[in-house]
Coordinates of C-alpha atoms in Angstrom, one line a residue:
M386 CA 36.6 117.4 -52.5
A387 CA 39.2 116.6 -55.2
D388 CA 38.0 114.7 -58.2
H389 CA 40.3 111.7 -58.9
I390 CA 38.4 110.4 -61.9
A391 CA 38.2 113.3 -64.3
G392 CA 41.0 113.2 -66.9
K393 CA 42.2 109.7 -66.1
V394 CA 42.8 107.2 -68.9
I395 CA 40.9 104.0 -68.0
I396 CA 40.9 100.7 -69.9
V397 CA 37.9 98.5 -69.4
T398 CA 38.0 94.9 -70.7
G399 CA 34.7 93.3 -71.6
A400 CA 33.4 96.8 -72.3
G401 CA 31.2 95.8 -75.2
S402 CA 28.2 94.9 -73.1
G403 CA 26.6 94.6 -69.7
F404 CA 28.6 95.7 -66.7
G405 CA 31.7 96.6 -68.6
R406 CA 29.7 99.0 -70.9
L407 CA 28.0 100.5 -67.9
T408 CA 31.2 101.1 -66.0
A409 CA 32.9 102.7 -69.0
Q410 CA 29.9 105.0 -69.6
K411 CA 29.8 106.0 -65.9
A412 CA 33.5 106.7 -65.8
A413 CA 33.3 108.7 -69.0
A414 CA 30.4 110.8 -67.5
R415 CA 32.8 111.7 -64.7
G416 CA 35.4 113.0 -67.2
A417 CA 37.6 110.0 -67.6
R418 CA 39.0 109.1 -71.0
L419 CA 38.0 105.5 -71.9
V420 CA 39.5 102.7 -73.9
C421 CA 36.8 100.2 -74.5
A422 CA 38.3 96.7 -75.0
D423 CA 36.3 93.7 -76.1
V424 CA 36.7 90.5 -78.1
N425 CA 33.7 91.8 -80.1
E426 CA 35.1 94.9 -81.8
Q427 CA 31.6 96.0 -83.0
A428 CA 30.2 95.9 -79.5
A429 CA 33.3 97.8 -78.1
E430 CA 32.8 100.5 -80.8
Q431 CA 29.1 100.8 -79.9
T432 CA 30.1 101.5 -76.3
A433 CA 32.7 104.1 -77.4
V434 CA 30.2 105.7 -79.7
S435 CA 27.6 106.0 -76.9
I436 CA 30.3 107.7 -74.8
R437 CA 31.3 110.1 -77.5
E438 CA 27.7 110.9 -78.3
A439 CA 27.2 111.9 -74.7
G440 CA 30.2 114.3 -74.9
G441 CA 32.9 112.0 -73.6
T442 CA 36.2 110.7 -74.9
A443 CA 36.5 107.0 -75.9
M444 CA 38.2 104.7 -78.3
A445 CA 37.5 101.0 -79.0
V446 CA 40.0 98.2 -79.4
A447 CA 39.4 94.6 -80.3
V448 CA 41.0 92.4 -77.7
D449 CA 41.0 88.7 -76.7
V450 CA 42.1 88.9 -73.0
T451 CA 43.4 85.3 -73.1
R452 CA 46.1 86.4 -75.6
I453 CA 49.0 88.3 -74.0
E454 CA 49.9 89.7 -77.4
D455 CA 46.4 91.3 -77.6
M456 CA 46.7 92.8 -74.2
R457 CA 50.2 94.2 -74.9
A458 CA 48.9 95.7 -78.2
L459 CA 46.0 97.2 -76.3
V460 CA 48.3 99.0 -73.9
A461 CA 50.6 100.1 -76.7
K462 CA 47.7 101.6 -78.6
T463 CA 46.5 103.4 -75.4
L464 CA 49.9 104.8 -74.7
E465 CA 50.3 106.0 -78.3
A466 CA 46.8 107.6 -78.4
L467 CA 46.5 108.9 -74.9
G468 CA 50.0 108.9 -73.4
V469 CA 49.3 107.0 -70.2
V470 CA 47.3 104.2 -68.6
D471 CA 46.0 105.3 -65.3
V472 CA 43.6 102.5 -64.6
L473 CA 43.0 99.0 -65.9
I474 CA 39.7 97.4 -65.1
N475 CA 39.9 93.7 -65.6
N476 CA 36.2 93.1 -66.1
A477 CA 35.9 90.4 -68.8
G478 CA 34.6 87.2 -67.3
I479 CA 32.2 84.3 -67.6
M480 CA 30.3 82.2 -65.0
P481 CA 29.8 78.6 -66.1
L482 CA 28.3 77.3 -62.9
A483 CA 28.0 73.5 -63.1
F484 CA 28.5 70.4 -61.0
M485 CA 31.4 68.1 -61.6
A486 CA 28.8 65.6 -62.8
D487 CA 28.1 68.0 -65.6
H488 CA 31.7 67.8 -66.9
A489 CA 30.8 66.4 -70.3
Q490 CA 28.7 69.5 -71.1
A491 CA 30.8 72.0 -69.1
I492 CA 34.4 71.1 -69.8
D493 CA 34.8 73.5 -72.7
A494 CA 33.1 76.4 -70.8
W495 CA 35.3 75.6 -67.8
S496 CA 38.4 75.9 -70.0
R497 CA 37.3 79.2 -71.3
C498 CA 36.5 80.3 -67.8
I499 CA 40.0 79.6 -66.6
D500 CA 41.5 81.4 -69.6
I501 CA 39.2 84.5 -69.4
N502 CA 38.7 84.9 -65.7
F503 CA 42.2 84.2 -64.5
R504 CA 44.6 84.2 -67.5
G505 CA 42.9 87.4 -68.7
V506 CA 43.6 89.1 -65.4
V507 CA 47.2 87.9 -65.4
N508 CA 47.7 89.1 -69.0
G509 CA 46.2 92.5 -68.2
A510 CA 48.4 93.0 -65.2
A511 CA 51.5 91.9 -67.1
A512 CA 50.6 94.2 -70.0
V513 CA 50.4 97.4 -67.9
Y514 CA 53.0 96.5 -65.2
D515 CA 56.1 98.0 -66.8
A516 CA 54.5 101.3 -67.8
M517 CA 52.9 101.8 -64.4
M518 CA 56.0 100.9 -62.5
E519 CA 58.2 103.1 -64.6
R520 CA 55.8 106.0 -64.1
G521 CA 55.5 105.1 -60.4
E522 CA 51.7 105.3 -60.4
G523 CA 48.8 103.1 -61.6
H524 CA 45.7 101.3 -60.6
I525 CA 44.5 97.8 -61.5
I526 CA 40.9 96.9 -60.6
N527 CA 40.0 93.2 -60.8
I528 CA 36.3 92.2 -60.8
S529 CA 36.2 89.1 -58.5
S530 CA 33.2 87.6 -56.8
I531 CA 32.0 86.3 -53.4
Y532 CA 32.3 82.9 -55.0
G533 CA 36.1 83.3 -54.5
N534 CA 35.7 83.6 -50.7
H535 CA 35.1 79.9 -50.0
P536 CA 34.3 76.7 -51.9
V537 CA 30.7 75.8 -52.6
V538 CA 29.1 73.1 -54.7
G539 CA 28.1 74.0 -58.2
A540 CA 31.0 76.5 -58.6
A541 CA 34.2 74.5 -58.4
V542 CA 35.8 75.9 -61.5
Y543 CA 34.2 79.4 -61.5
G544 CA 34.9 79.9 -57.8
A545 CA 38.5 78.7 -58.2
T546 CA 39.2 81.3 -60.8
K547 CA 37.9 84.0 -58.6
A548 CA 39.9 82.7 -55.6
A549 CA 43.0 82.8 -57.9
V550 CA 42.2 86.4 -58.8
N551 CA 42.0 87.3 -55.1
Y552 CA 45.4 85.7 -54.3
F553 CA 47.0 87.1 -57.4
S554 CA 45.7 90.7 -56.7
H555 CA 47.1 90.9 -53.2
A556 CA 50.4 89.4 -54.3
V557 CA 50.8 92.0 -57.1
R558 CA 49.8 94.8 -54.7
Q559 CA 52.6 93.7 -52.3
E560 CA 55.2 93.4 -55.1
A561 CA 54.4 96.8 -56.6
R562 CA 55.0 98.4 -53.2
G563 CA 52.4 101.1 -53.6
K564 CA 53.4 102.2 -57.1
I565 CA 50.5 100.2 -58.5
R566 CA 47.3 100.2 -56.4
V567 CA 45.3 97.0 -56.7
T568 CA 41.5 96.7 -55.9
L569 CA 39.3 93.7 -55.8
V570 CA 35.6 94.2 -56.3
K571 CA 33.4 91.3 -55.2
P572 CA 29.7 91.6 -56.1
T573 CA 27.0 89.2 -55.0
G574 CA 24.5 88.2 -57.7
V575 CA 23.7 91.0 -60.1
P576 CA 21.2 89.7 -62.7
T577 CA 21.3 92.7 -64.9
T578 CA 25.1 92.3 -65.8
G579 CA 24.3 89.5 -68.3
I580 CA 26.9 87.1 -66.8
G581 CA 24.2 84.7 -65.8
Q582 CA 23.8 83.9 -69.5
T583 CA 27.0 81.9 -69.3
V584 CA 25.8 79.5 -66.6
V585 CA 25.8 75.9 -67.7
N586 CA 23.6 74.4 -65.0
T587 CA 21.3 76.8 -63.2
A588 CA 21.0 74.4 -60.3
G589 CA 24.7 75.2 -59.6
S590 CA 23.6 78.4 -57.9
V591 CA 22.4 76.3 -54.9
G592 CA 25.9 76.3 -53.4
I593 CA 26.1 80.0 -52.7
V594 CA 22.8 80.1 -50.9
G595 CA 23.3 76.9 -48.9
Q596 CA 20.7 76.3 -46.3
N597 CA 18.8 79.3 -47.6
A598 CA 18.0 77.6 -50.9
A599 CA 14.2 77.6 -50.2
D600 CA 14.2 81.3 -49.4
F601 CA 16.2 82.0 -52.5
R602 CA 13.9 80.0 -54.8
R603 CA 10.8 81.6 -53.4
L604 CA 12.1 85.1 -53.8
A605 CA 13.5 84.4 -57.2
L606 CA 10.2 83.1 -58.4
Q607 CA 8.4 86.1 -57.0
A608 CA 10.9 88.4 -58.8
M609 CA 10.4 86.7 -62.1
A610 CA 6.6 86.9 -61.7
G611 CA 6.8 90.6 -60.7
E612 CA 5.3 89.8 -57.3
L613 CA 8.0 91.3 -55.0
A614 CA 6.9 93.8 -52.5
P615 CA 7.7 97.4 -53.5
E616 CA 10.3 97.8 -50.8
Q617 CA 12.2 94.7 -52.1
G618 CA 12.9 96.6 -55.3
D619 CA 13.8 99.9 -53.5
P620 CA 17.5 100.5 -52.8
E621 CA 16.5 102.8 -50.0
S622 CA 14.8 99.9 -48.2
I623 CA 16.5 97.4 -45.9
D624 CA 14.6 94.7 -47.7
Y625 CA 16.3 95.5 -51.1
F626 CA 16.2 92.1 -52.8
S627 CA 19.0 92.2 -55.4
L628 CA 21.7 94.6 -56.6
Q629 CA 21.6 96.4 -59.9
A630 CA 24.7 96.8 -62.0
D631 CA 24.8 100.5 -61.3
E632 CA 25.6 99.9 -57.6
I633 CA 28.6 97.8 -58.5
A634 CA 29.8 100.3 -61.1
D635 CA 29.6 103.0 -58.4
A636 CA 31.8 100.9 -56.2
V637 CA 34.4 100.7 -58.9
L638 CA 34.3 104.4 -59.4
Y639 CA 34.6 104.9 -55.6
A640 CA 37.8 102.9 -55.6
I641 CA 39.2 105.0 -58.4
D642 CA 38.1 108.3 -56.8
Q643 CA 40.7 108.2 -54.0
P644 CA 43.9 110.2 -53.4
L645 CA 47.1 108.6 -54.5
G646 CA 48.0 107.6 -50.9
V647 CA 44.8 105.6 -50.4
T648 CA 44.1 102.2 -51.7
V649 CA 40.7 100.5 -51.4
S650 CA 42.0 97.0 -51.7
D651 CA 38.7 95.0 -51.2
I652 CA 35.1 95.9 -51.8
T653 CA 32.2 93.5 -51.2
V654 CA 28.9 94.9 -52.3
R655 CA 25.6 93.2 -51.2
A656 CA 22.0 94.1 -51.3
T657 CA 20.9 94.4 -47.6
G658 CA 18.0 92.1 -48.2
E659 CA 20.2 89.3 -49.7
H660 CA 20.1 87.3 -46.5
Y661 CA 19.9 84.1 -48.5
I662 CA 23.4 84.5 -50.0
L663 CA 26.3 83.1 -47.9

């Protein structure tokens, strides 16, 4: 089968840590040339160094995705250094789950959430749009969430940003008329990505589990205590409890690794045993 990843120039935002770093490393291991973008320049450089030490090609760029000037500069630097932008992965994001009653504590985090999760995606798409359209080929991958599928308590702002990303992505795909492929990747909960550290009120997770809250709490406590059954930690088991970041990164690579005439427009990835998540 043809390899549609090797040689591609891929920009990853939020590449300085967690899921962004892992995705960049996995893409580089497949032969892609990576541009690691992050608001933390040192962290972005650490990702790029890890790729180069493994024999890959990577450069780091300091970027605040909420600033269109930064995103345009990122694309300009990529074009100057590598000649093309094949794929933009809009990964940077935060998840400040909280109830409206938490507004006093959450309002600043919510503002950042809107700016990073949605404005950042818009800025990224705008920054690469002209170059991709002129070339007649490009791919934008937006990391969304199942929280964007329908409203739930505890996620009014976070879920709204992801719903906006969903709407925006499909509209851009239609406007680009196939010259730019657009993919939405919607993970369920993936504890190892680090995004959970941005939650304001942990009780806000109740909305996505709904009537299964008791099951979720029981399983979560068992997981924290190391008391899950072996099959619940085994991805080869139907009782697999929770996804690992690797499985989401592999879904991103799957979307990239398609012939030009094929667009994977939506991917929702769940652990089979996550019956407690709506």
